[in-house]
mmCIF file with all atom_site columns, C-alpha atoms in Angstrom:
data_model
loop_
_atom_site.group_PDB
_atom_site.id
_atom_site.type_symbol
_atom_site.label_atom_id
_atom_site.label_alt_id
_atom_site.label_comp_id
_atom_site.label_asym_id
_atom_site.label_entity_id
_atom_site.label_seq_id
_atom_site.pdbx_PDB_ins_code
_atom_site.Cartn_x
_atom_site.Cartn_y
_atom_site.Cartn_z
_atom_site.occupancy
_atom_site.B_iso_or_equiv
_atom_site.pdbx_formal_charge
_atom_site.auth_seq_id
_atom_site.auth_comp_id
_atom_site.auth_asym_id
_atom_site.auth_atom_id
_atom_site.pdbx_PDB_model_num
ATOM 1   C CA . UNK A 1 1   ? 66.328 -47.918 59.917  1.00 60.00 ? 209 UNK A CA 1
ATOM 2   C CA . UNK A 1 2   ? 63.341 -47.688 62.332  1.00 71.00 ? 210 UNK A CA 1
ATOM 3   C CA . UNK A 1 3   ? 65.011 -50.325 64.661  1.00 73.00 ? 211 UNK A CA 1
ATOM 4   C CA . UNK A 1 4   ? 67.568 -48.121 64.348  1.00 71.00 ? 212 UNK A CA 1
ATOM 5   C CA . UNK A 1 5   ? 66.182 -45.114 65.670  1.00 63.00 ? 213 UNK A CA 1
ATOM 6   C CA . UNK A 1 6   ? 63.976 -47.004 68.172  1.00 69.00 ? 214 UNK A CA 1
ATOM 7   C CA . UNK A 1 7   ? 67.264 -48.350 69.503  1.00 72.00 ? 215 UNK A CA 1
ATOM 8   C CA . UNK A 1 8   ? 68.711 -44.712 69.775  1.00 61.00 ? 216 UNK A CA 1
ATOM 9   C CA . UNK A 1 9   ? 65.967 -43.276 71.318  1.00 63.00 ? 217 UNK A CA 1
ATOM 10  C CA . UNK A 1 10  ? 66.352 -46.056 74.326  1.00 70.00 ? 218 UNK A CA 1
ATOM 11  C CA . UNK A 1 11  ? 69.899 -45.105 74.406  1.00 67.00 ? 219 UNK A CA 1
ATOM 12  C CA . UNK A 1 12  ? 69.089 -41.511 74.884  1.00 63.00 ? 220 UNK A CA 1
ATOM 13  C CA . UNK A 1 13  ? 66.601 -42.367 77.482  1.00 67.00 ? 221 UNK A CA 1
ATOM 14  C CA . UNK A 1 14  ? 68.410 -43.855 79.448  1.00 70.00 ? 222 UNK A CA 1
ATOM 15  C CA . UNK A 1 15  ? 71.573 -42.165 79.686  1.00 64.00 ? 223 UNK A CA 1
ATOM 16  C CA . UNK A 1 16  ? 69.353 -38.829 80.184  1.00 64.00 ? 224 UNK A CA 1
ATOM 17  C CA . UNK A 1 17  ? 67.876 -40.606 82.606  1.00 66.00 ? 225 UNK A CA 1
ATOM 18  C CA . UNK A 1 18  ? 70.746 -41.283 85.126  1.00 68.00 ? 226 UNK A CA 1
ATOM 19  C CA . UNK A 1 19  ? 71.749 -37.845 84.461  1.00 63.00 ? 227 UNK A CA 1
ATOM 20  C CA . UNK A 1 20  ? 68.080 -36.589 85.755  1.00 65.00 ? 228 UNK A CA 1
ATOM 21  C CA . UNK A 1 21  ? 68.758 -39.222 88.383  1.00 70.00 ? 229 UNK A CA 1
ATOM 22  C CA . UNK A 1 22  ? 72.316 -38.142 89.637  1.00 69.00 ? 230 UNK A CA 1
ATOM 23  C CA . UNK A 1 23  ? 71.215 -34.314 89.521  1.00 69.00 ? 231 UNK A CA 1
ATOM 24  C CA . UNK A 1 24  ? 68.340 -35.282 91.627  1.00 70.00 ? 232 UNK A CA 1
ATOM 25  C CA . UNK A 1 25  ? 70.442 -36.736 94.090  1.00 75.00 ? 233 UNK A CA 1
ATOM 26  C CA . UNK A 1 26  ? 72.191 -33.745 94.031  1.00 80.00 ? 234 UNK A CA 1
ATOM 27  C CA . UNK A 1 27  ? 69.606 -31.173 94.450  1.00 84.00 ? 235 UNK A CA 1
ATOM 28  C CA . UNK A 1 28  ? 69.211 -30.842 97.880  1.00 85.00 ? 236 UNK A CA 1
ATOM 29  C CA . UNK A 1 29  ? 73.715 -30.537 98.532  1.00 88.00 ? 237 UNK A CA 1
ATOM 30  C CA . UNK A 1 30  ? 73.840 -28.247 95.570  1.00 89.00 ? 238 UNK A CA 1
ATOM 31  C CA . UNK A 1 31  ? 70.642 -25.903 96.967  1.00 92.00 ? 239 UNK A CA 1
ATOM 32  C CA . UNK A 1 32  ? 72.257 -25.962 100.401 1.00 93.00 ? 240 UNK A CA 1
ATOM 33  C CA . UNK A 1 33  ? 75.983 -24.794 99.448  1.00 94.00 ? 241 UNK A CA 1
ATOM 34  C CA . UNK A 1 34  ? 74.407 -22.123 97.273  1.00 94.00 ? 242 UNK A CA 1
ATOM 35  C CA . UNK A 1 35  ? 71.663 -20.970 99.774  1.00 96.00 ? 243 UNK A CA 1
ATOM 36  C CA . UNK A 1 36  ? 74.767 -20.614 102.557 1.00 96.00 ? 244 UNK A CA 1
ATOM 37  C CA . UNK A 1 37  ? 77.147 -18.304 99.909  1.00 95.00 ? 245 UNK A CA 1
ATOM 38  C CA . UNK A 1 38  ? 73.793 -16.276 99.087  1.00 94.00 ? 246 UNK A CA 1
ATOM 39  C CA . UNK A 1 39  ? 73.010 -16.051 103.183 1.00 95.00 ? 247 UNK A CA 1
ATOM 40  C CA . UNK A 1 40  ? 76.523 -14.437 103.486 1.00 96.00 ? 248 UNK A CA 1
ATOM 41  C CA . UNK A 1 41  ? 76.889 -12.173 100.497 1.00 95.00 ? 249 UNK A CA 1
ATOM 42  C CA . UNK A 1 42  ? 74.436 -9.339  101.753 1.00 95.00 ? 250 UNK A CA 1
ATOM 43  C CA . UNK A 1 43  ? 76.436 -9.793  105.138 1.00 95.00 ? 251 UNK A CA 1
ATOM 44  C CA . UNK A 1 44  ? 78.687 -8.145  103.502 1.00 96.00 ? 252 UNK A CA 1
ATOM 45  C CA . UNK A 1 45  ? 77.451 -6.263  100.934 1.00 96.00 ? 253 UNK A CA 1
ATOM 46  C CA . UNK A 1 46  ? 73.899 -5.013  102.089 1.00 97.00 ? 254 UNK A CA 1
ATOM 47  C CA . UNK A 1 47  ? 75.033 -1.135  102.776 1.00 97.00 ? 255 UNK A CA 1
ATOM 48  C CA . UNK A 1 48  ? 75.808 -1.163  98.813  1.00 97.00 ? 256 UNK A CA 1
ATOM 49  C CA . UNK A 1 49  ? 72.085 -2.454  98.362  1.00 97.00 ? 257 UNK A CA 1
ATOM 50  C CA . UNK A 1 50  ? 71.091 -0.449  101.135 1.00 97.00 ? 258 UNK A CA 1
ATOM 51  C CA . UNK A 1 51  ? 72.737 2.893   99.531  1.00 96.00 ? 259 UNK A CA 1
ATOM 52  C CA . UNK A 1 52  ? 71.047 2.172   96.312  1.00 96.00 ? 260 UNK A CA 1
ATOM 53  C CA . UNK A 1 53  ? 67.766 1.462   96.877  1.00 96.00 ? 261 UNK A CA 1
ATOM 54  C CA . UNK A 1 54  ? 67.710 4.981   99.529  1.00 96.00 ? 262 UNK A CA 1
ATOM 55  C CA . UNK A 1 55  ? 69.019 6.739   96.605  1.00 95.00 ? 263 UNK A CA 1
ATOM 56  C CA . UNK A 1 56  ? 66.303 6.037   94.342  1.00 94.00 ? 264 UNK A CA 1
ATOM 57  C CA . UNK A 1 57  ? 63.647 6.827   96.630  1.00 94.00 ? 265 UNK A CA 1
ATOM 58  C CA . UNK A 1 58  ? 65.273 10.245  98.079  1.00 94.00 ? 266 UNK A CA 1
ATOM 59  C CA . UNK A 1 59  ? 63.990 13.446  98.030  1.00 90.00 ? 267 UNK A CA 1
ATOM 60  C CA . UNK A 1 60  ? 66.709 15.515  99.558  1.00 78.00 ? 268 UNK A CA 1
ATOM 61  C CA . UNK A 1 61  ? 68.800 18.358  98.272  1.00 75.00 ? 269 UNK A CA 1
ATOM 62  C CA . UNK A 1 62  ? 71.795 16.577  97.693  1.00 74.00 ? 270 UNK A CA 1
ATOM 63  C CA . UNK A 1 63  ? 72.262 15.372  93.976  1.00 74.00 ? 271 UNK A CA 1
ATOM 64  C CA . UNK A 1 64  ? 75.330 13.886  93.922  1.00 88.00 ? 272 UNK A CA 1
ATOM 65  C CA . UNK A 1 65  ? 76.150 10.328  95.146  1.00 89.00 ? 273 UNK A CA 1
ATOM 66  C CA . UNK A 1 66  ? 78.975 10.798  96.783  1.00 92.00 ? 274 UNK A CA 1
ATOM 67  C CA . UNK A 1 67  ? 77.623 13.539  98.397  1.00 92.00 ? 275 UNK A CA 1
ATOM 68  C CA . UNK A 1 68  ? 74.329 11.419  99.261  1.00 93.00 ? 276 UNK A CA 1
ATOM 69  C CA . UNK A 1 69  ? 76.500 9.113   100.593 1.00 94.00 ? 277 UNK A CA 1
ATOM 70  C CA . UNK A 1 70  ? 78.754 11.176  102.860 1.00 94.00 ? 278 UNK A CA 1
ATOM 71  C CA . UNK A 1 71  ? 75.566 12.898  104.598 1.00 93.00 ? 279 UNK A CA 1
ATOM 72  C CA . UNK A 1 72  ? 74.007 9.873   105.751 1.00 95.00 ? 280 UNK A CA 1
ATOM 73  C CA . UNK A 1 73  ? 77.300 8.068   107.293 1.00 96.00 ? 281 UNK A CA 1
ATOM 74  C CA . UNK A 1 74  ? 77.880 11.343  108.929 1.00 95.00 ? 282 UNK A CA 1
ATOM 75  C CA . UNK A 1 75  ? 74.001 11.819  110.330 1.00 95.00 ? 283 UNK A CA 1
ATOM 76  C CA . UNK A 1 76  ? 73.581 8.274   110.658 1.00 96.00 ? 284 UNK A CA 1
ATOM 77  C CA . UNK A 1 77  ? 76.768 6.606   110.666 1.00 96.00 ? 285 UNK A CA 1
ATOM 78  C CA . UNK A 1 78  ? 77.417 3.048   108.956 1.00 97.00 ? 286 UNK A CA 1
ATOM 79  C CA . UNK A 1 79  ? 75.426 0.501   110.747 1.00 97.00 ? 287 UNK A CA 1
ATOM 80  C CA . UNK A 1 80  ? 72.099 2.292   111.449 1.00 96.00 ? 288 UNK A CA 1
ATOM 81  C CA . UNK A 1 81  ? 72.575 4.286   107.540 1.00 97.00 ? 289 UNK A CA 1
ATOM 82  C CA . UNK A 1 82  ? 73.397 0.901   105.489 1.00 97.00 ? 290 UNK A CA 1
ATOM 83  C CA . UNK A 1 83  ? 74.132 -1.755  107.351 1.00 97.00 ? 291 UNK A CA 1
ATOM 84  C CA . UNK A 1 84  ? 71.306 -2.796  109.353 1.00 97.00 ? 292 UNK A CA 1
ATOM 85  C CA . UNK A 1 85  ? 68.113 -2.100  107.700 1.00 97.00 ? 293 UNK A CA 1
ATOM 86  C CA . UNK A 1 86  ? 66.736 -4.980  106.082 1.00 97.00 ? 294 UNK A CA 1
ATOM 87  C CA . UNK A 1 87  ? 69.585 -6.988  106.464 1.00 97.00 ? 295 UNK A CA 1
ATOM 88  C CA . UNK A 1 88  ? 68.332 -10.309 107.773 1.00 97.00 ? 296 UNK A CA 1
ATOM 89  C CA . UNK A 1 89  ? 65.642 -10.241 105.346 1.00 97.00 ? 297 UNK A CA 1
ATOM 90  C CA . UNK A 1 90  ? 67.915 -9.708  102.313 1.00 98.00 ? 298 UNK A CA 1
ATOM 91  C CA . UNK A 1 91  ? 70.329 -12.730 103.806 1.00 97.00 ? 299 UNK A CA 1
ATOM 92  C CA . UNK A 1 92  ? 66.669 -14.924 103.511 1.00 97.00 ? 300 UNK A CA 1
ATOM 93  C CA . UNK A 1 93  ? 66.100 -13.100 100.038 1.00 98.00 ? 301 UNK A CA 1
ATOM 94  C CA . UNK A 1 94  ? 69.169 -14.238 98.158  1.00 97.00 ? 302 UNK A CA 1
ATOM 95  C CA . UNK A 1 95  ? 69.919 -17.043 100.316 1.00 97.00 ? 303 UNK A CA 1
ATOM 96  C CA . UNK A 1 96  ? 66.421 -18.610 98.730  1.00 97.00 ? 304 UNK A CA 1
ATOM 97  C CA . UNK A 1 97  ? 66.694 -17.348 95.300  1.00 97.00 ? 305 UNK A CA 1
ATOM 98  C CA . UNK A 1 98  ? 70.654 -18.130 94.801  1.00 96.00 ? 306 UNK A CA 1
ATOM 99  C CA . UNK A 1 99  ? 69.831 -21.623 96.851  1.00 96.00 ? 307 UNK A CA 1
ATOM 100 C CA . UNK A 1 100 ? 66.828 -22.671 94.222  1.00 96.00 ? 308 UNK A CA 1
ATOM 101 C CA . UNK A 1 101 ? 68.304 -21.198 91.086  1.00 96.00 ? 309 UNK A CA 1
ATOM 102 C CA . UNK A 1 102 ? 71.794 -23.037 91.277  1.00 94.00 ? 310 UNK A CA 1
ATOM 103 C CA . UNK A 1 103 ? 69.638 -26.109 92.919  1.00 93.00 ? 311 UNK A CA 1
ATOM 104 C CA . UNK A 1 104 ? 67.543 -26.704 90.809  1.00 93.00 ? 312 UNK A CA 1
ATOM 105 C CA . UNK A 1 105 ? 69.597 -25.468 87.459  1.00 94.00 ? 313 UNK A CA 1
ATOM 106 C CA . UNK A 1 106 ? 71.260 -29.361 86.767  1.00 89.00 ? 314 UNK A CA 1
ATOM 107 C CA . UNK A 1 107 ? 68.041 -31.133 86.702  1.00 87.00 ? 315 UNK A CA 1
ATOM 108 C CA . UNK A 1 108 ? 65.816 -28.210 85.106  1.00 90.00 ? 316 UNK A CA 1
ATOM 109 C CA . UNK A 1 109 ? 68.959 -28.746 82.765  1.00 89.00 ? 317 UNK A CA 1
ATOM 110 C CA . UNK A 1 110 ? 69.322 -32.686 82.390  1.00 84.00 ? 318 UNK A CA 1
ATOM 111 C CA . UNK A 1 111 ? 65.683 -32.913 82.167  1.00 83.00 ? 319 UNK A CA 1
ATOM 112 C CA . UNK A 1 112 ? 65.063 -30.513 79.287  1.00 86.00 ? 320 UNK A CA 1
ATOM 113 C CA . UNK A 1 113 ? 68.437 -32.550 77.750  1.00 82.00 ? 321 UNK A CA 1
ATOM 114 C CA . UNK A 1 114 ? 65.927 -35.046 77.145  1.00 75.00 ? 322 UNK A CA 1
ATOM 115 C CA . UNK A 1 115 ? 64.454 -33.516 74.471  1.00 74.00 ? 323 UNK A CA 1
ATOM 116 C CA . UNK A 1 116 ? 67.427 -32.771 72.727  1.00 70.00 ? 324 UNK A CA 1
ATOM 117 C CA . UNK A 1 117 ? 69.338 -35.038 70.193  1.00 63.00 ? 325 UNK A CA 1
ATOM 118 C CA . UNK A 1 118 ? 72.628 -34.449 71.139  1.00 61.00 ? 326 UNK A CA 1
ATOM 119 C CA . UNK A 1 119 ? 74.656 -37.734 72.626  1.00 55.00 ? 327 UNK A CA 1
ATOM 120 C CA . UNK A 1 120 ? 78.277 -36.449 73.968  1.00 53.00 ? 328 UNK A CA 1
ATOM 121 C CA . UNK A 1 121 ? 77.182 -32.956 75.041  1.00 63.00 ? 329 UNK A CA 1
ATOM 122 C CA . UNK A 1 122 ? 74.721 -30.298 76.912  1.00 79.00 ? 330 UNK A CA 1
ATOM 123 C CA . UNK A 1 123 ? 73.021 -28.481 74.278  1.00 86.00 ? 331 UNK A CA 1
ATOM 124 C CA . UNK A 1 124 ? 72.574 -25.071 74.878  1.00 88.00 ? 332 UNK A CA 1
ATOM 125 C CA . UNK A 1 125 ? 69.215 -24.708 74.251  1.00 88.00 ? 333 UNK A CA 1
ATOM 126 C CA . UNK A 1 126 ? 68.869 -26.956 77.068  1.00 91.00 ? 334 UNK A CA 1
ATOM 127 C CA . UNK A 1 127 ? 71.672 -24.449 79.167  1.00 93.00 ? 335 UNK A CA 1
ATOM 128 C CA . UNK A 1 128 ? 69.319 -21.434 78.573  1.00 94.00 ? 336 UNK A CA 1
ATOM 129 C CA . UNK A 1 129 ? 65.864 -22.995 79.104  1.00 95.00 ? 337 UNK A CA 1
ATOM 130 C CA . UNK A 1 130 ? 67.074 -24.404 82.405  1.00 96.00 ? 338 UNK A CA 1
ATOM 131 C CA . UNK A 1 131 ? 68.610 -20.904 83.525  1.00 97.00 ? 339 UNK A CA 1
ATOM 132 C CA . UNK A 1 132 ? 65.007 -19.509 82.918  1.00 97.00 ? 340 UNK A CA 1
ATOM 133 C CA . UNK A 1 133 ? 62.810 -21.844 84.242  1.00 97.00 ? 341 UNK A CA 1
ATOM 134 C CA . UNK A 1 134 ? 65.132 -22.067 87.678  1.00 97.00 ? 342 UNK A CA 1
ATOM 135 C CA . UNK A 1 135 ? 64.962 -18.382 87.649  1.00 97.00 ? 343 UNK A CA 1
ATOM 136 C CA . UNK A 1 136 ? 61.990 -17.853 87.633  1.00 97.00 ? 344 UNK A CA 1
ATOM 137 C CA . UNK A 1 137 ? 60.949 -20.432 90.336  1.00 97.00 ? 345 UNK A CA 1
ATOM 138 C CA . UNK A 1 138 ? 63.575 -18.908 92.562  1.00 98.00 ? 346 UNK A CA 1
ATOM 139 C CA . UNK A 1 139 ? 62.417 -15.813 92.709  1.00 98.00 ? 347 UNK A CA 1
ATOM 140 C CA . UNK A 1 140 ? 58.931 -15.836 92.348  1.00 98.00 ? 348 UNK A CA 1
ATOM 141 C CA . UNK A 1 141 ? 59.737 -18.115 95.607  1.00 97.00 ? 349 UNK A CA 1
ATOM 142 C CA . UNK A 1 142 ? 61.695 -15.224 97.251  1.00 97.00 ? 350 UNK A CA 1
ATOM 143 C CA . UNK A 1 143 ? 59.888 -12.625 96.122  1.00 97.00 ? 351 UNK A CA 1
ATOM 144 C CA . UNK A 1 144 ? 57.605 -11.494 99.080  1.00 96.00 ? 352 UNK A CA 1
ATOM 145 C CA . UNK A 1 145 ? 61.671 -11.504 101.037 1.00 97.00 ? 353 UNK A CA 1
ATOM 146 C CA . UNK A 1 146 ? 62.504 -8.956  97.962  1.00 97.00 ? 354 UNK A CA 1
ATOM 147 C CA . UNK A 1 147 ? 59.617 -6.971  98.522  1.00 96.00 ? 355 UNK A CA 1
ATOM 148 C CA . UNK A 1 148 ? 59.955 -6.641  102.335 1.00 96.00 ? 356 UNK A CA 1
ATOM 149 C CA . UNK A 1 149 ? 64.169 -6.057  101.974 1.00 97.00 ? 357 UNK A CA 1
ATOM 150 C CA . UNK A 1 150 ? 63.308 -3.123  99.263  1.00 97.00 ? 358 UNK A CA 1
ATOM 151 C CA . UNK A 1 151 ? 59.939 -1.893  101.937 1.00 96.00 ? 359 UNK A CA 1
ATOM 152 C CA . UNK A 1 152 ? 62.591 -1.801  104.726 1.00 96.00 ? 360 UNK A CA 1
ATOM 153 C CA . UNK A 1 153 ? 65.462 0.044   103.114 1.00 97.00 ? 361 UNK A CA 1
ATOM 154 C CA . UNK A 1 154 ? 63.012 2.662   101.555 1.00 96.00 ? 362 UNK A CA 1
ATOM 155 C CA . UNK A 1 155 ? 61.426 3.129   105.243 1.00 96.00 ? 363 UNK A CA 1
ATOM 156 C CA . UNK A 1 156 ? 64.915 4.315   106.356 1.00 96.00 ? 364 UNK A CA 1
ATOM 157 C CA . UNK A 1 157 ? 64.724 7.152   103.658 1.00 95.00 ? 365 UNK A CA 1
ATOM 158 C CA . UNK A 1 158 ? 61.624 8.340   103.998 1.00 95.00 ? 366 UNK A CA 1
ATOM 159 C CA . UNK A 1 159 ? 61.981 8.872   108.158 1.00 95.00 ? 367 UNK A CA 1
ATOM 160 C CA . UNK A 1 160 ? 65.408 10.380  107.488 1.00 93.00 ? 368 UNK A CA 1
ATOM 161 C CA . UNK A 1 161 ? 63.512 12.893  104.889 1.00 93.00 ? 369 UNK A CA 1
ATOM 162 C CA . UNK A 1 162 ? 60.846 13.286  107.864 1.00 93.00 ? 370 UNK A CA 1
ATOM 163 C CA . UNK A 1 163 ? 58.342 12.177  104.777 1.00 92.00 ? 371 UNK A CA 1
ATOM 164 C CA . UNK A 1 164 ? 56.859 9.093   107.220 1.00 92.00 ? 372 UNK A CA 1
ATOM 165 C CA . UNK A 1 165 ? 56.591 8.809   110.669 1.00 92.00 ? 373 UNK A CA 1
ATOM 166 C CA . UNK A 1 166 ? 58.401 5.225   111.992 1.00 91.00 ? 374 UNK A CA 1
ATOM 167 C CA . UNK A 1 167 ? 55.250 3.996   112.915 1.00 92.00 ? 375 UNK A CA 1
ATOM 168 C CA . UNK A 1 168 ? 53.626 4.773   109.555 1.00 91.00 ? 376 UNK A CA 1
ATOM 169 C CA . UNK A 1 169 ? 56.567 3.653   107.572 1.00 91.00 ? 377 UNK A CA 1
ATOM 170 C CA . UNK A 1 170 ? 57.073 0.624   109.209 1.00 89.00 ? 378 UNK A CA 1
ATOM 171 C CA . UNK A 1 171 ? 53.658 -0.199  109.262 1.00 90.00 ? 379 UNK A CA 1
ATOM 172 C CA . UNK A 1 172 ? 53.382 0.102   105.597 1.00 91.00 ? 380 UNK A CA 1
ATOM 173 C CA . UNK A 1 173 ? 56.187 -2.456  105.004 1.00 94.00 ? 381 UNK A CA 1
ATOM 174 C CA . UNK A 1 174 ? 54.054 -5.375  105.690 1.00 91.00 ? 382 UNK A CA 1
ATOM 175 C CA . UNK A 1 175 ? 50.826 -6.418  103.860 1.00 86.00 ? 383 UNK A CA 1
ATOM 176 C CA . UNK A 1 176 ? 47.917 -7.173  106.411 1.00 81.00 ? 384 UNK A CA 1
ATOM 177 C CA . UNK A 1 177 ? 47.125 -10.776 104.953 1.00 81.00 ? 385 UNK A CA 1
ATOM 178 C CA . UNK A 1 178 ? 49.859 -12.882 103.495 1.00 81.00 ? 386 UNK A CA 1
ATOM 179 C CA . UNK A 1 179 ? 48.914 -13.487 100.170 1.00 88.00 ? 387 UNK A CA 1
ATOM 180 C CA . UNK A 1 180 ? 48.764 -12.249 96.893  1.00 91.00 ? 388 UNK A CA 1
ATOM 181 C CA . UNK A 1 181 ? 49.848 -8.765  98.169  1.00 93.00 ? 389 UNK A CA 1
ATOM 182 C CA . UNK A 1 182 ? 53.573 -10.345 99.087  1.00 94.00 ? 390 UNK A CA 1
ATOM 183 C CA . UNK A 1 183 ? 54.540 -10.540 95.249  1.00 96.00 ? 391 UNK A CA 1
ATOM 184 C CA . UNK A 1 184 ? 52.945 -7.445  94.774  1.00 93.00 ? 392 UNK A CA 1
ATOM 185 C CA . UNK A 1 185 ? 55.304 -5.941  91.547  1.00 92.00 ? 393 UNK A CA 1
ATOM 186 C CA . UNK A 1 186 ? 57.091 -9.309  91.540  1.00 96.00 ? 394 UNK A CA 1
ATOM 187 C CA . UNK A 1 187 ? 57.355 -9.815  87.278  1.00 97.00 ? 395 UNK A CA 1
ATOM 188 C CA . UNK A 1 188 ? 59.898 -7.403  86.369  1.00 97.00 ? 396 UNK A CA 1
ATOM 189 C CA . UNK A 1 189 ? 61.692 -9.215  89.625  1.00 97.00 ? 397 UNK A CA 1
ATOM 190 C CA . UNK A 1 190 ? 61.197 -12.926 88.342  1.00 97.00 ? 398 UNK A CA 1
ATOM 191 C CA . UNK A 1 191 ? 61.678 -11.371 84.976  1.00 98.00 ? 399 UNK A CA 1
ATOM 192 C CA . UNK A 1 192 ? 65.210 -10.283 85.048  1.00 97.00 ? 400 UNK A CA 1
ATOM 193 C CA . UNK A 1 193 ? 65.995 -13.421 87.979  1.00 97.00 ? 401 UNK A CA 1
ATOM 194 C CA . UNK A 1 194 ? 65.034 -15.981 85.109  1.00 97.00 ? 402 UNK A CA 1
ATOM 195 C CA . UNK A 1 195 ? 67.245 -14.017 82.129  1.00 97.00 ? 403 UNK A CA 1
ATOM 196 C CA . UNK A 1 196 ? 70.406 -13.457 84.777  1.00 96.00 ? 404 UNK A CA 1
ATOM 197 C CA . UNK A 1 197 ? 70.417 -17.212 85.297  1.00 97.00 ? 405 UNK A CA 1
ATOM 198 C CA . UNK A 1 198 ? 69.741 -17.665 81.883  1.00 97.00 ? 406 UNK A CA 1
ATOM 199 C CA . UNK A 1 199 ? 72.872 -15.482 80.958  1.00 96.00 ? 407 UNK A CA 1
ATOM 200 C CA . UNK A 1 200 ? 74.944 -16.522 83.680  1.00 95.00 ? 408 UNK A CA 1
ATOM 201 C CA . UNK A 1 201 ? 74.358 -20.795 83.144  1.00 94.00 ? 409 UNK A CA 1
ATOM 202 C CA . UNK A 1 202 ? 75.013 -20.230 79.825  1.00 93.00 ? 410 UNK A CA 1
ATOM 203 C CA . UNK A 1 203 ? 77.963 -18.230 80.045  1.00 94.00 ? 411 UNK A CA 1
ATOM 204 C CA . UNK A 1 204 ? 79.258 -20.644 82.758  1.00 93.00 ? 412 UNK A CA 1
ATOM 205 C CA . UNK A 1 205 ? 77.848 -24.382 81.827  1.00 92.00 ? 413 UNK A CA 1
ATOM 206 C CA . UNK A 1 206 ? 78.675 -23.468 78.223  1.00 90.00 ? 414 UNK A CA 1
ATOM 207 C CA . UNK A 1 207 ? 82.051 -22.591 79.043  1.00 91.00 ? 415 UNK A CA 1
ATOM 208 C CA . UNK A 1 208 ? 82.987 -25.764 80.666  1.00 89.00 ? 416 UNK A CA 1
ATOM 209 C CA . UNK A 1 209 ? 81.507 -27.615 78.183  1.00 85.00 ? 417 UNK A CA 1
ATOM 210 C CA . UNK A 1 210 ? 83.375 -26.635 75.782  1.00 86.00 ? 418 UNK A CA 1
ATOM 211 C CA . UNK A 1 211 ? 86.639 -26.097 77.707  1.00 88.00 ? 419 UNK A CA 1
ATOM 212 C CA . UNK A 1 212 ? 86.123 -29.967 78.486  1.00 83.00 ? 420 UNK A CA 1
ATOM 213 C CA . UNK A 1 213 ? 85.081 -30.721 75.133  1.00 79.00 ? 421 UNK A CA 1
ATOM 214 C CA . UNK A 1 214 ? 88.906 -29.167 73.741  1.00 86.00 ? 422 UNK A CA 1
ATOM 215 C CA . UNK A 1 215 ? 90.677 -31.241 76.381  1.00 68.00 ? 423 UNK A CA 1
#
């Protein structure tokens, strides 16, 4: 029985370890393709961000979104409202976190499937604790991007509201040293990075498991 086991446990070793191996290999494609979708989604969808994050931080008299969002494209207009502020810095934002969360996912994944005694299948304990570990690496990586994005947006409000100067506001938007000051507030951040690509591998990985698993 213990030759057995011993004989399992090599088994397991080293079929999790050409997995680990082949994800490796893998990393740097799979970070690339997903850092080049996350550079191009705030292309597109930045004045949504944009209009979010200035409607949190306004002051004005309108209380209505709609009607929050009709004064600035007509004082404003789209690209100098939404569009621009922050932009490039969001593209770096979720181009690094989407890049090392769907990067490093397989072999956060494979490598936790070591511990696991399945044989013919991803467990999904192994799913969930690889969502949350990449998570959190990705953005506590992009974080100080986050913090700079959100810094830049908010500026836009505040000058519209005449609250801040453009010199003050934009002056406040980076910290004087780079250090511990660029992931200032960044827990809450890595916090709900590591459960959405917790939720989402699971969801997705577990999925096509199964789906491949039925035939």
């Amino acid at each position: 029985a213990i030759s057995s086991y011993i004989q399992w446990l090599r088994k397991l070793r080293r079929r999790c370890e050409m997995s680990v191996k082949k994800s490796l290999q893998d990393l740097g494609g799979n970070t690339l393709a997903a850092a080049i979708a996350g550079c191009c989604q705030p292309a597109i969808f930045n004045p949504m961000d944009c209009l979010r994050i200035r409607w949190q931080v306004s002051r004005g008299s309108e209380t209505h979104f709609l009607s929050f969002t009709q004064q600035l494209l007509r004082s404003e207009g789209l690209w100098r409202a939404l569009w621009r502020p922050g932009l490039p810095v969001n593209m770096c934002a979720v181009a690094i976190s989407q890049g090392l969360r769907m990067g490093l996912y397989p072999t956060a994944r494979d490598t936790l499937q070591l511990l696991s005694p399945s044989k013919n299948s991803k467990s999904g304990a192994s799913m969930l604790g690889a969502g949350l570990a990449a998570g959190s690496v990705a953005y506590f990586v992009g974080a100080p991007f986050w913090l700079v994005k959100t810094r830049l947006q908010a500026a836009q409000q505040f000058i519209a509201e005449g609250r801040k100067t453009p010199a003050v506001a934009f002056a406040e938007i980076y910290p004087e040293r780079f250090g511990a000051s660029y992931w200032q507030g960044c827990s809450p951040l890595i916090a709900r990075g590591a459960l959405l690509t917790a939720g989402q591998m699971l969801g997705y990985d577990g999925t096509k498991t199964i789906a491949r698993q039925c035939g």
